């Protein structure tokens, strides 16, 4: 869909779907463009509502969520895209915009709950951007926050690992605090959770490589085993590729574990297409 066609779309819910699809497919510049358009459309609706309200009239709109949600969503997604593009200062400006949405006139109970949700998102994402910028001093606060938000631990720990790799940090003490949560996360069956866990293990392996190759290999084996739950092709491939790069450092036990996983996958005919690793 061309940029001109995007400008013709005014359905707030459809724009949210487009945003999420663009983000999932790693089209960050497109995310920014759609987010700006969503914000513009939401502002138009809000302005019309306030204008008609002043005249004791109501505007009928069909949306799936409270209107304030679309303001928050536009800023949230733009901020996440800017973070992915390493435009951290701009990402922080977006976070400022959904940190406090209490200015919205006409909040009901549902709208107030949305405002609180975005306030929590902003807190977590501000920590994430700060550590990616190299501010290790906020890690204690960040971990404390995450321990009260266990459902967010895996995605946020991926960010922590990425920051540690980028800045050469040693974060063993922090990983120990969140290890029990990570282990329980691996037991969940939802494909999105499995995908996150596999990516977490891949990042953990990258972090562990210069410290202890054996620990790195163990992390990869865990990720490869879990990826087989849902035939997670992308996670499986990159984890196998990284394992192969460290095969010479693997113990006989680790190589046997790896081979057994691959044999299990090969026993399922539908997986033949993507097994390319040397067994």
mmCIF file of C-alpha atoms in Angstrom:
data_model
loop_
_atom_site.group_PDB
_atom_site.id
_atom_site.type_symbol
_atom_site.label_atom_id
_atom_site.label_comp_id
_atom_site.label_asym_id
_atom_site.label_seq_id
_atom_site.Cartn_x
_atom_site.Cartn_y
_atom_site.Cartn_z
ATOM 1 C CA UNK A 1 0.000 0.000 0.000
ATOM 2 C CA UNK A 2 1.403 3.403 -1.035
ATOM 3 C CA UNK A 3 1.878 6.309 1.338
ATOM 4 C CA UNK A 4 -0.898 8.177 -0.505
ATOM 5 C CA UNK A 5 -3.310 5.292 0.096
ATOM 6 C CA UNK A 6 -2.427 5.248 3.807
ATOM 7 C CA UNK A 7 -3.414 8.913 4.037
ATOM 8 C CA UNK A 8 -6.859 7.973 2.693
ATOM 9 C CA UNK A 9 -7.529 5.557 5.577
ATOM 10 C CA UNK A 10 -9.412 7.029 8.524
ATOM 11 C CA UNK A 11 -10.515 3.899 10.420
ATOM 12 C CA UNK A 12 -8.646 4.064 13.713
ATOM 13 C CA UNK A 13 -8.880 0.330 14.348
ATOM 14 C CA UNK A 14 -7.656 -0.530 10.873
ATOM 15 C CA UNK A 15 -4.707 1.823 11.301
ATOM 16 C CA UNK A 16 -3.854 0.061 14.575
ATOM 17 C CA UNK A 17 -3.851 -3.269 12.720
ATOM 18 C CA UNK A 18 -1.582 -1.797 10.052
ATOM 19 C CA UNK A 19 0.764 -0.472 12.741
ATOM 20 C CA UNK A 20 1.080 -3.842 14.423
ATOM 21 C CA UNK A 21 1.638 -5.658 11.140
ATOM 22 C CA UNK A 22 4.336 -3.175 10.073
ATOM 23 C CA UNK A 23 6.057 -3.581 13.450
ATOM 24 C CA UNK A 24 5.938 -7.392 13.312
ATOM 25 C CA UNK A 25 7.507 -7.323 9.851
ATOM 26 C CA UNK A 26 10.235 -4.919 10.993
ATOM 27 C CA UNK A 27 9.171 -2.002 8.768
ATOM 28 C CA UNK A 28 10.075 0.699 11.269
ATOM 29 C CA UNK A 29 9.960 3.713 8.979
ATOM 30 C CA UNK A 30 6.499 2.606 7.907
ATOM 31 C CA UNK A 31 5.478 2.249 11.559
ATOM 32 C CA UNK A 32 6.476 5.868 12.154
ATOM 33 C CA UNK A 33 4.491 7.041 9.126
ATOM 34 C CA UNK A 34 1.337 5.115 10.100
ATOM 35 C CA UNK A 35 1.656 6.205 13.743
ATOM 36 C CA UNK A 36 1.770 9.853 12.709
ATOM 37 C CA UNK A 37 -1.309 9.345 10.540
ATOM 38 C CA UNK A 38 -3.147 7.540 13.362
ATOM 39 C CA UNK A 39 -2.371 10.433 15.682
ATOM 40 C CA UNK A 40 -3.662 12.933 13.103
ATOM 41 C CA UNK A 41 -6.898 11.000 12.554
ATOM 42 C CA UNK A 42 -7.446 10.564 16.298
ATOM 43 C CA UNK A 43 -6.900 14.277 16.839
ATOM 44 C CA UNK A 44 -9.479 15.077 14.160
ATOM 45 C CA UNK A 45 -12.083 12.853 15.841
ATOM 46 C CA UNK A 46 -11.317 14.263 19.287
ATOM 47 C CA UNK A 47 -11.562 17.843 18.017
ATOM 48 C CA UNK A 48 -14.919 17.135 16.380
ATOM 49 C CA UNK A 49 -16.239 15.528 19.574
ATOM 50 C CA UNK A 50 -15.244 18.531 21.678
ATOM 51 C CA UNK A 51 -16.700 20.969 19.146
ATOM 52 C CA UNK A 52 -20.058 19.185 19.051
ATOM 53 C CA UNK A 53 -20.056 18.764 22.824
ATOM 54 C CA UNK A 54 -19.838 22.543 23.180
ATOM 55 C CA UNK A 55 -23.030 22.714 21.117
ATOM 56 C CA UNK A 56 -24.703 19.997 23.227
ATOM 57 C CA UNK A 57 -24.484 17.537 20.377
ATOM 58 C CA UNK A 58 -22.787 14.160 20.089
ATOM 59 C CA UNK A 59 -20.618 12.660 17.383
ATOM 60 C CA UNK A 60 -21.280 8.993 16.687
ATOM 61 C CA UNK A 61 -18.094 7.002 16.149
ATOM 62 C CA UNK A 62 -17.498 3.276 15.832
ATOM 63 C CA UNK A 63 -14.289 2.208 17.510
ATOM 64 C CA UNK A 64 -13.265 -0.870 19.484
ATOM 65 C CA UNK A 65 -11.551 0.967 22.344
ATOM 66 C CA UNK A 66 -11.795 4.245 24.238
ATOM 67 C CA UNK A 67 -10.645 7.114 22.038
ATOM 68 C CA UNK A 68 -7.724 7.932 24.344
ATOM 69 C CA UNK A 69 -6.253 4.517 23.476
ATOM 70 C CA UNK A 70 -5.546 5.624 19.911
ATOM 71 C CA UNK A 71 -3.581 8.649 21.105
ATOM 72 C CA UNK A 72 -1.486 6.396 23.331
ATOM 73 C CA UNK A 73 -1.063 3.704 20.692
ATOM 74 C CA UNK A 74 0.206 6.154 18.074
ATOM 75 C CA UNK A 75 2.889 7.506 20.412
ATOM 76 C CA UNK A 76 3.773 4.068 21.812
ATOM 77 C CA UNK A 77 4.343 2.460 18.421
ATOM 78 C CA UNK A 78 6.271 5.437 17.110
ATOM 79 C CA UNK A 79 8.474 5.351 20.193
ATOM 80 C CA UNK A 80 9.140 1.618 19.792
ATOM 81 C CA UNK A 81 10.037 2.089 16.126
ATOM 82 C CA UNK A 82 12.409 4.939 16.964
ATOM 83 C CA UNK A 83 13.983 2.729 19.646
ATOM 84 C CA UNK A 84 14.542 -0.050 17.098
ATOM 85 C CA UNK A 85 16.161 2.495 14.773
ATOM 86 C CA UNK A 86 18.434 3.583 17.673
ATOM 87 C CA UNK A 87 17.004 7.106 17.569
ATOM 88 C CA UNK A 88 16.833 7.096 21.338
ATOM 89 C CA UNK A 89 16.369 10.803 22.088
ATOM 90 C CA UNK A 90 13.383 10.909 19.732
ATOM 91 C CA UNK A 91 12.013 7.742 21.314
ATOM 92 C CA UNK A 92 12.111 9.405 24.732
ATOM 93 C CA UNK A 93 10.073 12.309 23.353
ATOM 94 C CA UNK A 94 7.405 9.855 22.201
ATOM 95 C CA UNK A 95 7.413 8.216 25.632
ATOM 96 C CA UNK A 96 6.782 11.625 27.213
ATOM 97 C CA UNK A 97 3.623 11.894 25.116
ATOM 98 C CA UNK A 98 1.994 8.689 26.346
ATOM 99 C CA UNK A 99 3.397 8.842 29.874
ATOM 100 C CA UNK A 100 0.539 11.102 30.901
ATOM 101 C CA UNK A 101 -2.702 11.097 28.933
ATOM 102 C CA UNK A 102 -4.816 12.443 31.793
ATOM 103 C CA UNK A 103 -5.335 15.686 29.858
ATOM 104 C CA UNK A 104 -7.951 13.857 27.751
ATOM 105 C CA UNK A 105 -11.383 15.399 28.322
ATOM 106 C CA UNK A 106 -14.218 12.939 28.826
ATOM 107 C CA UNK A 107 -12.436 9.956 30.353
ATOM 108 C CA UNK A 108 -14.747 7.244 31.667
ATOM 109 C CA UNK A 109 -13.693 4.235 33.758
ATOM 110 C CA UNK A 110 -12.435 2.374 30.678
ATOM 111 C CA UNK A 111 -10.507 5.402 29.476
ATOM 112 C CA UNK A 112 -8.903 5.914 32.880
ATOM 113 C CA UNK A 113 -7.733 2.301 32.835
ATOM 114 C CA UNK A 114 -6.186 2.853 29.408
ATOM 115 C CA UNK A 115 -4.366 5.940 30.689
ATOM 116 C CA UNK A 116 -2.909 3.894 33.560
ATOM 117 C CA UNK A 117 -1.841 1.117 31.201
ATOM 118 C CA UNK A 118 0.082 3.560 29.019
ATOM 119 C CA UNK A 119 1.659 5.103 32.099
ATOM 120 C CA UNK A 120 3.061 1.665 32.971
ATOM 121 C CA UNK A 121 4.213 1.087 29.393
ATOM 122 C CA UNK A 122 6.006 4.410 29.485
ATOM 123 C CA UNK A 123 7.838 3.541 32.698
ATOM 124 C CA UNK A 124 9.097 0.238 31.281
ATOM 125 C CA UNK A 125 10.021 1.672 27.895
ATOM 126 C CA UNK A 126 11.833 4.655 29.391
ATOM 127 C CA UNK A 127 14.028 2.249 31.373
ATOM 128 C CA UNK A 128 14.616 0.232 28.194
ATOM 129 C CA UNK A 129 15.734 3.257 26.181
ATOM 130 C CA UNK A 130 17.941 4.497 29.011
ATOM 131 C CA UNK A 131 19.858 1.243 29.289
ATOM 132 C CA UNK A 132 20.201 0.991 25.511
ATOM 133 C CA UNK A 133 21.770 4.453 25.691
ATOM 134 C CA UNK A 134 24.308 3.061 28.167
ATOM 135 C CA UNK A 135 22.842 4.173 31.515
ATOM 136 C CA UNK A 136 23.673 1.083 33.554
ATOM 137 C CA UNK A 137 22.866 2.957 36.765
ATOM 138 C CA UNK A 138 19.123 2.457 36.178
ATOM 139 C CA UNK A 139 19.370 -1.361 36.035
ATOM 140 C CA UNK A 140 18.543 -1.849 39.731
ATOM 141 C CA UNK A 141 15.363 0.226 39.383
ATOM 142 C CA UNK A 142 14.520 -1.482 36.105
ATOM 143 C CA UNK A 143 14.841 -5.013 37.528
ATOM 144 C CA UNK A 144 12.787 -4.037 40.606
ATOM 145 C CA UNK A 145 10.073 -2.715 38.299
ATOM 146 C CA UNK A 146 10.101 -5.895 36.191
ATOM 147 C CA UNK A 147 9.786 -8.186 39.204
ATOM 148 C CA UNK A 148 6.427 -6.497 39.829
ATOM 149 C CA UNK A 149 5.458 -6.975 36.168
ATOM 150 C CA UNK A 150 6.352 -10.668 35.586
ATOM 151 C CA UNK A 151 4.464 -10.861 32.278
ATOM 152 C CA UNK A 152 6.917 -8.327 30.830
ATOM 153 C CA UNK A 153 10.125 -9.943 32.061
ATOM 154 C CA UNK A 154 11.142 -11.879 28.945
ATOM 155 C CA UNK A 155 10.719 -9.067 26.379
ATOM 156 C CA UNK A 156 12.397 -6.566 28.677
ATOM 157 C CA UNK A 157 15.226 -8.981 29.513
ATOM 158 C CA UNK A 158 15.943 -9.233 25.810
ATOM 159 C CA UNK A 159 16.481 -5.473 25.836
ATOM 160 C CA UNK A 160 18.732 -5.754 28.892
ATOM 161 C CA UNK A 161 20.839 -8.419 27.179
ATOM 162 C CA UNK A 162 21.062 -6.351 24.000
ATOM 163 C CA UNK A 163 22.301 -3.392 26.050
ATOM 164 C CA UNK A 164 24.804 -5.580 27.918
ATOM 165 C CA UNK A 165 26.176 -6.938 24.633
ATOM 166 C CA UNK A 166 26.381 -3.471 23.072
ATOM 167 C CA UNK A 167 28.093 -1.857 26.058
ATOM 168 C CA UNK A 168 30.171 -4.804 27.323
ATOM 169 C CA UNK A 169 28.431 -5.011 30.707
ATOM 170 C CA UNK A 170 28.667 -7.914 33.155
ATOM 171 C CA UNK A 171 25.122 -8.473 34.455
ATOM 172 C CA UNK A 172 25.265 -11.908 36.107
ATOM 173 C CA UNK A 173 23.761 -10.614 39.359
ATOM 174 C CA UNK A 174 20.743 -9.260 37.507
ATOM 175 C CA UNK A 175 20.215 -12.426 35.479
ATOM 176 C CA UNK A 176 20.162 -14.482 38.685
ATOM 177 C CA UNK A 177 17.287 -12.376 40.032
ATOM 178 C CA UNK A 178 15.079 -13.070 37.041
ATOM 179 C CA UNK A 179 16.126 -16.650 36.241
ATOM 180 C CA UNK A 180 13.112 -18.332 37.958
ATOM 181 C CA UNK A 181 10.719 -16.240 35.861
ATOM 182 C CA UNK A 182 12.546 -17.098 32.656
ATOM 183 C CA UNK A 183 12.446 -20.811 33.376
ATOM 184 C CA UNK A 184 8.696 -20.755 34.034
ATOM 185 C CA UNK A 185 8.163 -18.713 30.870
ATOM 186 C CA UNK A 186 9.568 -21.563 28.803
ATOM 187 C CA UNK A 187 6.694 -23.796 29.960
ATOM 188 C CA UNK A 188 4.051 -21.609 28.281
ATOM 189 C CA UNK A 189 2.565 -22.929 25.066
ATOM 190 C CA UNK A 190 1.496 -19.771 23.210
ATOM 191 C CA UNK A 191 3.533 -19.291 20.044
ATOM 192 C CA UNK A 192 4.360 -15.665 20.860
ATOM 193 C CA UNK A 193 5.734 -16.669 24.262
ATOM 194 C CA UNK A 194 7.787 -19.490 22.756
ATOM 195 C CA UNK A 195 9.176 -17.123 20.126
ATOM 196 C CA UNK A 196 10.166 -14.605 22.790
ATOM 197 C CA UNK A 197 11.826 -17.269 24.910
ATOM 198 C CA UNK A 198 13.821 -18.611 21.950
ATOM 199 C CA UNK A 199 15.004 -15.103 21.080
ATOM 200 C CA UNK A 200 15.891 -14.522 24.742
ATOM 201 C CA UNK A 201 18.010 -17.680 24.786
ATOM 202 C CA UNK A 202 19.709 -16.602 21.561
ATOM 203 C CA UNK A 203 20.587 -13.210 23.100
ATOM 204 C CA UNK A 204 21.708 -14.945 26.292
ATOM 205 C CA UNK A 205 24.039 -17.141 24.220
ATOM 206 C CA UNK A 206 25.521 -14.080 22.510
ATOM 207 C CA UNK A 207 26.060 -12.474 25.923
ATOM 208 C CA UNK A 208 27.631 -15.647 27.367
ATOM 209 C CA UNK A 209 29.944 -16.387 24.430
ATOM 210 C CA UNK A 210 32.914 -14.276 25.608
ATOM 211 C CA UNK A 211 32.342 -15.279 29.248
ATOM 212 C CA UNK A 212 31.661 -19.027 29.101
ATOM 213 C CA UNK A 213 31.077 -20.843 25.820
ATOM 214 C CA UNK A 214 29.612 -23.854 27.634
ATOM 215 C CA UNK A 215 26.874 -21.681 29.179
ATOM 216 C CA UNK A 216 26.267 -20.104 25.766
ATOM 217 C CA UNK A 217 25.848 -23.533 24.178
ATOM 218 C CA UNK A 218 23.460 -24.640 26.944
ATOM 219 C CA UNK A 219 21.323 -21.562 26.283
ATOM 220 C CA UNK A 220 21.231 -22.362 22.567
ATOM 221 C CA UNK A 221 20.249 -25.971 23.217
ATOM 222 C CA UNK A 222 17.375 -24.780 25.417
ATOM 223 C CA UNK A 223 16.232 -22.383 22.718
ATOM 224 C CA UNK A 224 16.473 -24.974 19.948
ATOM 225 C CA UNK A 225 14.504 -27.514 21.990
ATOM 226 C CA UNK A 226 11.736 -25.033 22.779
ATOM 227 C CA UNK A 227 11.572 -23.759 19.182
ATOM 228 C CA UNK A 228 10.553 -27.246 18.090
ATOM 229 C CA UNK A 229 7.303 -26.885 20.052
ATOM 230 C CA UNK A 230 5.797 -24.689 17.356
ATOM 231 C CA UNK A 231 8.156 -25.322 14.423
ATOM 232 C CA UNK A 232 9.656 -21.865 14.940
ATOM 233 C CA UNK A 233 11.726 -21.817 11.773
ATOM 234 C CA UNK A 234 13.501 -18.460 12.150
ATOM 235 C CA UNK A 235 14.490 -19.027 15.771
ATOM 236 C CA UNK A 236 15.518 -22.611 15.037
ATOM 237 C CA UNK A 237 17.740 -21.635 12.130
ATOM 238 C CA UNK A 238 19.611 -18.795 13.787
ATOM 239 C CA UNK A 239 20.108 -20.796 16.994
ATOM 240 C CA UNK A 240 21.460 -23.780 15.032
ATOM 241 C CA UNK A 241 23.766 -21.484 13.066
ATOM 242 C CA UNK A 242 25.182 -20.004 16.272
ATOM 243 C CA UNK A 243 25.579 -23.476 17.771
ATOM 244 C CA UNK A 244 27.532 -24.598 14.707
ATOM 245 C CA UNK A 245 29.874 -21.621 15.127
ATOM 246 C CA UNK A 246 30.708 -22.915 18.628
ATOM 247 C CA UNK A 247 30.557 -26.664 17.950
ATOM 248 C CA UNK A 248 34.288 -27.093 18.646
ATOM 249 C CA UNK A 249 33.731 -25.750 22.174
ATOM 250 C CA UNK A 250 30.766 -28.040 22.885
ATOM 251 C CA UNK A 251 31.116 -31.049 25.182
ATOM 252 C CA UNK A 252 30.135 -34.539 24.037
ATOM 253 C CA UNK A 253 27.025 -34.288 26.216
ATOM 254 C CA UNK A 254 26.002 -31.007 24.585
ATOM 255 C CA UNK A 255 26.572 -32.372 21.075
ATOM 256 C CA UNK A 256 24.501 -35.441 21.952
ATOM 257 C CA UNK A 257 21.671 -33.242 23.254
ATOM 258 C CA UNK A 258 21.821 -31.178 20.073
ATOM 259 C CA UNK A 259 21.797 -34.262 17.828
ATOM 260 C CA UNK A 260 18.860 -35.769 19.704
ATOM 261 C CA UNK A 261 16.829 -32.585 19.222
ATOM 262 C CA UNK A 262 17.561 -32.561 15.498
ATOM 263 C CA UNK A 263 16.726 -36.254 15.172
ATOM 264 C CA UNK A 264 13.398 -35.562 16.840
ATOM 265 C CA UNK A 265 12.702 -32.795 14.350
ATOM 266 C CA UNK A 266 13.794 -34.937 11.397
ATOM 267 C CA UNK A 267 11.372 -37.662 12.464
ATOM 268 C CA UNK A 268 8.581 -35.266 11.565
ATOM 269 C CA UNK A 269 8.462 -35.217 7.767
ATOM 270 C CA UNK A 270 6.973 -31.720 7.522
ATOM 271 C CA UNK A 271 10.142 -30.261 9.012
ATOM 272 C CA UNK A 272 12.551 -31.654 6.391
ATOM 273 C CA UNK A 273 12.456 -28.435 4.401
ATOM 274 C CA UNK A 274 14.285 -26.374 6.962
ATOM 275 C CA UNK A 275 16.806 -28.750 8.520
ATOM 276 C CA UNK A 276 20.155 -27.765 7.082
ATOM 277 C CA UNK A 277 22.488 -28.228 10.063
ATOM 278 C CA UNK A 278 25.215 -30.860 10.165
ATOM 279 C CA UNK A 279 24.091 -33.637 12.510
#
